[in-house]
C-alpha atoms as one frame of an Amber mdcrd trajectory, in Angstrom:
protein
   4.566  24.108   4.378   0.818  25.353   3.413  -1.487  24.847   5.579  -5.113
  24.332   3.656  -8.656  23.720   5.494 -10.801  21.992   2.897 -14.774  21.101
   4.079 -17.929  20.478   1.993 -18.315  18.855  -1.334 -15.463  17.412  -3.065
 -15.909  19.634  -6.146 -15.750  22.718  -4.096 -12.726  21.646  -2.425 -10.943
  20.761  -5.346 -12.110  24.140  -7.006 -10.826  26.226  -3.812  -8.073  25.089
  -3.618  -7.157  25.251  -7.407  -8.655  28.545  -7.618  -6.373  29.760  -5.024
  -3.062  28.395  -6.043  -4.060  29.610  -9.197  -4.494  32.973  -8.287  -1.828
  33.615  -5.569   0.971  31.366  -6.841  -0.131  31.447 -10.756  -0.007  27.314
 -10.868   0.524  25.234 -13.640   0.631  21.825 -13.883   4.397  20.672 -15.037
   4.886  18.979 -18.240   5.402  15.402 -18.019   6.345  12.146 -20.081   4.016
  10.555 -22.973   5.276   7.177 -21.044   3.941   8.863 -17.493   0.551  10.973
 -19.309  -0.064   7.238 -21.343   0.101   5.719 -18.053  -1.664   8.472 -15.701
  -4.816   8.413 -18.230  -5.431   4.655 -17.953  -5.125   4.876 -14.298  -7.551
   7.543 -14.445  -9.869   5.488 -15.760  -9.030   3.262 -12.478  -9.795   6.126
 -10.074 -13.193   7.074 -11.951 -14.248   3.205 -10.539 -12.368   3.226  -7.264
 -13.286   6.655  -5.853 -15.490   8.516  -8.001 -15.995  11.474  -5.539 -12.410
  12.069  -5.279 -12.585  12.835  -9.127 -15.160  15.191  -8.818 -12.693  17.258
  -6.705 -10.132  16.626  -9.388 -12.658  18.168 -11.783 -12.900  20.864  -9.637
  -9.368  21.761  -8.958  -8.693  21.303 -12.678 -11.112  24.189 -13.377  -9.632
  25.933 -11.010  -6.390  26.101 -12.783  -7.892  25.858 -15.820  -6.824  22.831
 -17.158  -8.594  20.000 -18.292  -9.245  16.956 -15.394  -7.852  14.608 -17.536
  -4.416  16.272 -17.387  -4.507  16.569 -13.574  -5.743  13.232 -13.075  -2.516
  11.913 -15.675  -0.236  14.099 -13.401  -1.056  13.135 -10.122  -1.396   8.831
 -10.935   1.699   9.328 -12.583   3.549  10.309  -9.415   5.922   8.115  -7.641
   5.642   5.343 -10.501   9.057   6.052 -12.412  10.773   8.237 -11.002  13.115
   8.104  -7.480  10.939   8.722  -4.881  10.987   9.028  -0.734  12.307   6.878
   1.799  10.445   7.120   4.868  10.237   5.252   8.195   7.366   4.559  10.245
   6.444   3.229  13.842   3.135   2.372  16.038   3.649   1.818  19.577   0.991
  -0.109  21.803   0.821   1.023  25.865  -1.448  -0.093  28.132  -4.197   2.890
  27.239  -2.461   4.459  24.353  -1.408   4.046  20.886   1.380   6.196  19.701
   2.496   6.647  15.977   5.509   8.541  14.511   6.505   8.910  11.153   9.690
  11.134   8.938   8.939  11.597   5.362  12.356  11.417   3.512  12.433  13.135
  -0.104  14.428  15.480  -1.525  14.942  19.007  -0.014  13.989  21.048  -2.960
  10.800  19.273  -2.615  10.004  21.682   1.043   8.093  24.051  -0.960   5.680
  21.797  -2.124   5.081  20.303   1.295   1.127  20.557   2.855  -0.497  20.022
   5.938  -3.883  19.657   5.627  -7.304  19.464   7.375  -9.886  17.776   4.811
 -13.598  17.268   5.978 -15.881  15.690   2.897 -18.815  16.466   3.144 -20.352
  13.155   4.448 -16.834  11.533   5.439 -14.694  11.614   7.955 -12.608  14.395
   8.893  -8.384  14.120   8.892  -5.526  15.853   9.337  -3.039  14.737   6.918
   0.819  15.876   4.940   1.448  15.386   1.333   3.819  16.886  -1.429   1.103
  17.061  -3.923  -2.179  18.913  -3.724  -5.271  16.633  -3.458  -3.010  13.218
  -2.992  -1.872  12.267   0.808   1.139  10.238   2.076   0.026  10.141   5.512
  -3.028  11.035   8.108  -4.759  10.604  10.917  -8.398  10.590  11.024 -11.275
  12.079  13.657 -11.517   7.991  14.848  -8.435   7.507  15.948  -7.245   5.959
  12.542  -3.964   6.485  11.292  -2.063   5.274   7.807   1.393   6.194   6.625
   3.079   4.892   3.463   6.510   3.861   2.585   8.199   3.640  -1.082   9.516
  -0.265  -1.586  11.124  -0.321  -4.927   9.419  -3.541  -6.578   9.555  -5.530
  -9.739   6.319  -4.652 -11.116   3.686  -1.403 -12.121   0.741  -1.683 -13.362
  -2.008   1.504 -14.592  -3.944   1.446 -11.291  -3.988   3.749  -7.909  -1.391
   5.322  -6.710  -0.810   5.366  -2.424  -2.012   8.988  -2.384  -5.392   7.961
  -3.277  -5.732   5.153  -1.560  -4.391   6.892   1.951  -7.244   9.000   0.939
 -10.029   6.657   0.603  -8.865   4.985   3.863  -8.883   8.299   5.869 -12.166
   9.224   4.745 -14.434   6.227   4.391 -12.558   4.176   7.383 -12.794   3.847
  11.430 -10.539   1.183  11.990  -7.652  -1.252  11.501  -9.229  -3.987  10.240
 -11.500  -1.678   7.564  -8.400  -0.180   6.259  -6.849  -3.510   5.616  -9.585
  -4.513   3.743  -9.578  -1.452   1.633  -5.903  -1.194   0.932  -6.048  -5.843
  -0.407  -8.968  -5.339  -2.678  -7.381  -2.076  -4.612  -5.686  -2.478  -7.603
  -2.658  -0.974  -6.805  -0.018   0.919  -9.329   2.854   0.003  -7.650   5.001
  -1.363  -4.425   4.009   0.580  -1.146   4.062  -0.512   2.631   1.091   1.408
   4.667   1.543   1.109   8.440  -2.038   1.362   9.670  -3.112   1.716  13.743
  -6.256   2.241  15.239  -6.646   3.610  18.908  -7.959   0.216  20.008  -4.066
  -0.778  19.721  -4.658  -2.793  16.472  -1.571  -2.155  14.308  -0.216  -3.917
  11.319   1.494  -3.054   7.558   0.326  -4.153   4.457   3.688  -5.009   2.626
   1.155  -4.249  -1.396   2.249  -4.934  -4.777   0.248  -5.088  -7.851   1.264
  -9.136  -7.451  -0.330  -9.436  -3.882  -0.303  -8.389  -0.645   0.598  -9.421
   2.741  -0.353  -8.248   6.411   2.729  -8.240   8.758   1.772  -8.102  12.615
   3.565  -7.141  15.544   6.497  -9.738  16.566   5.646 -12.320  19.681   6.112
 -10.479  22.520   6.266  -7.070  21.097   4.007  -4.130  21.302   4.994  -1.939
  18.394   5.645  -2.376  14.576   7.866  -0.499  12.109   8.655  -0.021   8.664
  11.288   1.671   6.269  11.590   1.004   2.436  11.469  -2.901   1.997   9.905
  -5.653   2.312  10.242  -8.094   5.645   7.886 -11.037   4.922   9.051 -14.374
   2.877   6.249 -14.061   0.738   6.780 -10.100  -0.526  10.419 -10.548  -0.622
  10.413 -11.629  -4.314   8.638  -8.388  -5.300  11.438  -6.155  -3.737  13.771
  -4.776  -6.452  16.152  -3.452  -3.425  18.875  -0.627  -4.446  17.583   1.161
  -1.046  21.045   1.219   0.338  22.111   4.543  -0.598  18.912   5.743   1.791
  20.605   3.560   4.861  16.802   1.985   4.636  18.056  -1.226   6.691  20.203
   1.108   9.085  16.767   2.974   9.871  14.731  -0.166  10.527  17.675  -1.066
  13.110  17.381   2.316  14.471  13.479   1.948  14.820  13.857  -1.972  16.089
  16.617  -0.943  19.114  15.116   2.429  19.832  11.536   0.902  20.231  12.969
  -2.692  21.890  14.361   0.123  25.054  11.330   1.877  25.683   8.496   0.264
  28.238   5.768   3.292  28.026   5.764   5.795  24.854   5.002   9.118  24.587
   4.946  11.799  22.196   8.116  12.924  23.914  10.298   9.880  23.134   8.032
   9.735  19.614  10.262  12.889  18.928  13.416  11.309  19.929  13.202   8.502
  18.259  12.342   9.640  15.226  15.510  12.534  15.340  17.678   9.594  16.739
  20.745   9.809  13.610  20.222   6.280  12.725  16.272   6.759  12.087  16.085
  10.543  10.484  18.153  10.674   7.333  20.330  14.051   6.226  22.221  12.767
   2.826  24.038  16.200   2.551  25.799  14.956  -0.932  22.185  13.674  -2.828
  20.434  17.082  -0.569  18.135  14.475   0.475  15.928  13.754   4.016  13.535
  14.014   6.567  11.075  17.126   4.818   8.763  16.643   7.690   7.780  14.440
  11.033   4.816  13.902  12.670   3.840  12.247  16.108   0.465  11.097  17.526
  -1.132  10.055  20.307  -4.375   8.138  18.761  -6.339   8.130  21.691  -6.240
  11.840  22.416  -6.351  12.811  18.956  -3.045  14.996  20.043  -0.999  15.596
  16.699   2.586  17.317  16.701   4.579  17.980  13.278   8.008  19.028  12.671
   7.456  20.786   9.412  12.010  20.200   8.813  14.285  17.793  10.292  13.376
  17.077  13.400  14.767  17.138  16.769  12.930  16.688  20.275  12.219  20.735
  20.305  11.325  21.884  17.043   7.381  19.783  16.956   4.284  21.870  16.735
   0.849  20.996  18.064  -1.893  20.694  15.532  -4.814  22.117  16.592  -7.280
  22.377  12.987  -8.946  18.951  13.727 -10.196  19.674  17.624 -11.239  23.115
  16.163 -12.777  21.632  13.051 -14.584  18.658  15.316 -15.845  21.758  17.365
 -17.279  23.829  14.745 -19.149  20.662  13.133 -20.744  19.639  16.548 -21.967
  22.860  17.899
């Protein structure tokens, strides 16, 4: 798993970080599809209106590998759209002064070496640490507030050329403080495709947006419980219809058991029993015959701002505290 620190203007991020891979790993962008470049380009068009900064770091990460923006930006808002993509599972956990999250990203093993952790601090935004597979685009992250968004892949009936979850976990991450603003964001974006995004705030306000290009809904926490969970389908009546399904083969519903009994048994939560539930068999998949699973975990504890990460499967021992944001937060407020 790299491990980038990107600060200051977008471009310069974007052209650090492109300049490096670049040089020390001799990137290229992969060829894709005229069905997935036809697609990324109008979608590009979608990003230049929904987060125009972001694509001046695009246009600096594309000069970095010297390519053309246009081709990066068709690459990356192609991602995810066509093609099998992860099965994750997701919980946030409400105690009396705490708000716990824990999340496994399921993909494909080959797809380790691609794997980042990264601290990102705009210049002007708010600070994160956050994990992708994809330079510049996130899949999950918790922010200097206490914010914290994680996606899951729902396989739904519909696309549409518009922005993918990696830019809008972005946009959240940096330009958000709490539940409710996140929300907000993540309704009014035109979305490319079928995505759940758990989102928790340290004030204990936690929810999913079950989002489809068709609509959206906001699922809350059951009556009488503190904690909500997702996995890689849709729950509520009204999202249902835009759920393809074809999950089983990634145990989806046997996860969001797991999460439902595992989380039902426990009165106080910790990072501790974070880590065990999320290695408990029926929550972290290991599909030896399709070499497909949990790439990498991470637990929380909002409040505190204390981050752990399993950067493999993970098990109760094998988490690592992350320690970039505290220093970063440091550095900036001296």
């Amino acid at each position: 798993m790299y491990h980038p620190r990107l600060y200051g203007e977008f471009y310069d991020m974007g052209l650090k970080y492109g300049t490096l891979l670049k040089e020390k790993a001799n990137f290229v962008l992969p060829n894709i599809s005229n069905q997935k470049t036809e697609f990324g380009l109008e979608s590009y068009k979608e990003l230049q209106k929904f987060y125009p900064e972001v694509v001046e770091e695009i246009k600096g990460f594309a000069k970095g590998i010297k390519d053309k923006p246009e081709n990066l930006g068709a690459f990356l808002l192609s991602l995810g759209i066509f093609d099998t993509t992860g099965q994750c599972s997701v919980f946030a956990f409400k105690n009396k002064d705490s708000v716990i999250i824990g999340r496994n990203y399921d993909m494909l093993f080959d797809f380790k070496k691609f794997t980042e952790s990264s601290l990102i601090a705009p210049k002007e935004k708010y600070s994160y640490i956050s994990q992708s597979d994809v330079f510049i685009g996130r899949s999950d992250g918790i922010n200097e507030n206490g914010l914290s968004i994680a996606m899951s892949f729902v396989n739904g009936t519909e696309v549409q050329a518009g922005i993918g979850f990696h830019f809008i976990i972005r946009k959240v991450l940096e330009n958000c403080s709490n539940t409710e603003q996140a929300i907000e964001l993540v309704q009014e974006t035109k979305v490319a495709s079928a995505n759940n995004f758990l989102i928790a705030d340290k004030s204990g306000n936690i929810a999913v947006v079950e989002s489809a290009p068709q609509k959206s809904v906001i699922r809350r926490p059951e009556k009488n419980e503190n904690f909500i969970y997702l996995t890689n389908q849709f729950i509520t009546k009204e999202m249902k219809p835009f759920d393809r399904g074809g999950v089983e083969w990634s145990k989806s519903i046997e996860r969001h058991n797991g999460l439902k009994n595992n989380l039902k048994s426990v009165e106080n939560m910790d990072l501790q029993k974070a880590k065990e539930v999320l290695s408990d068999k029926c929550v972290c998949l290991d599909l030896k015959k399709e070499k497909f699973g949990t790439i990498w975990s991470v637990v929380a504890d909002l409040n505190e701002l204390k981050i752990e990460r399993a950067e493999t499967k993970p098990k109760p021992t094998n988490y690592k505290p992350e320690t970039r944001l505290e220093w970063w937060l440091k550095k900036r407020n001296k």
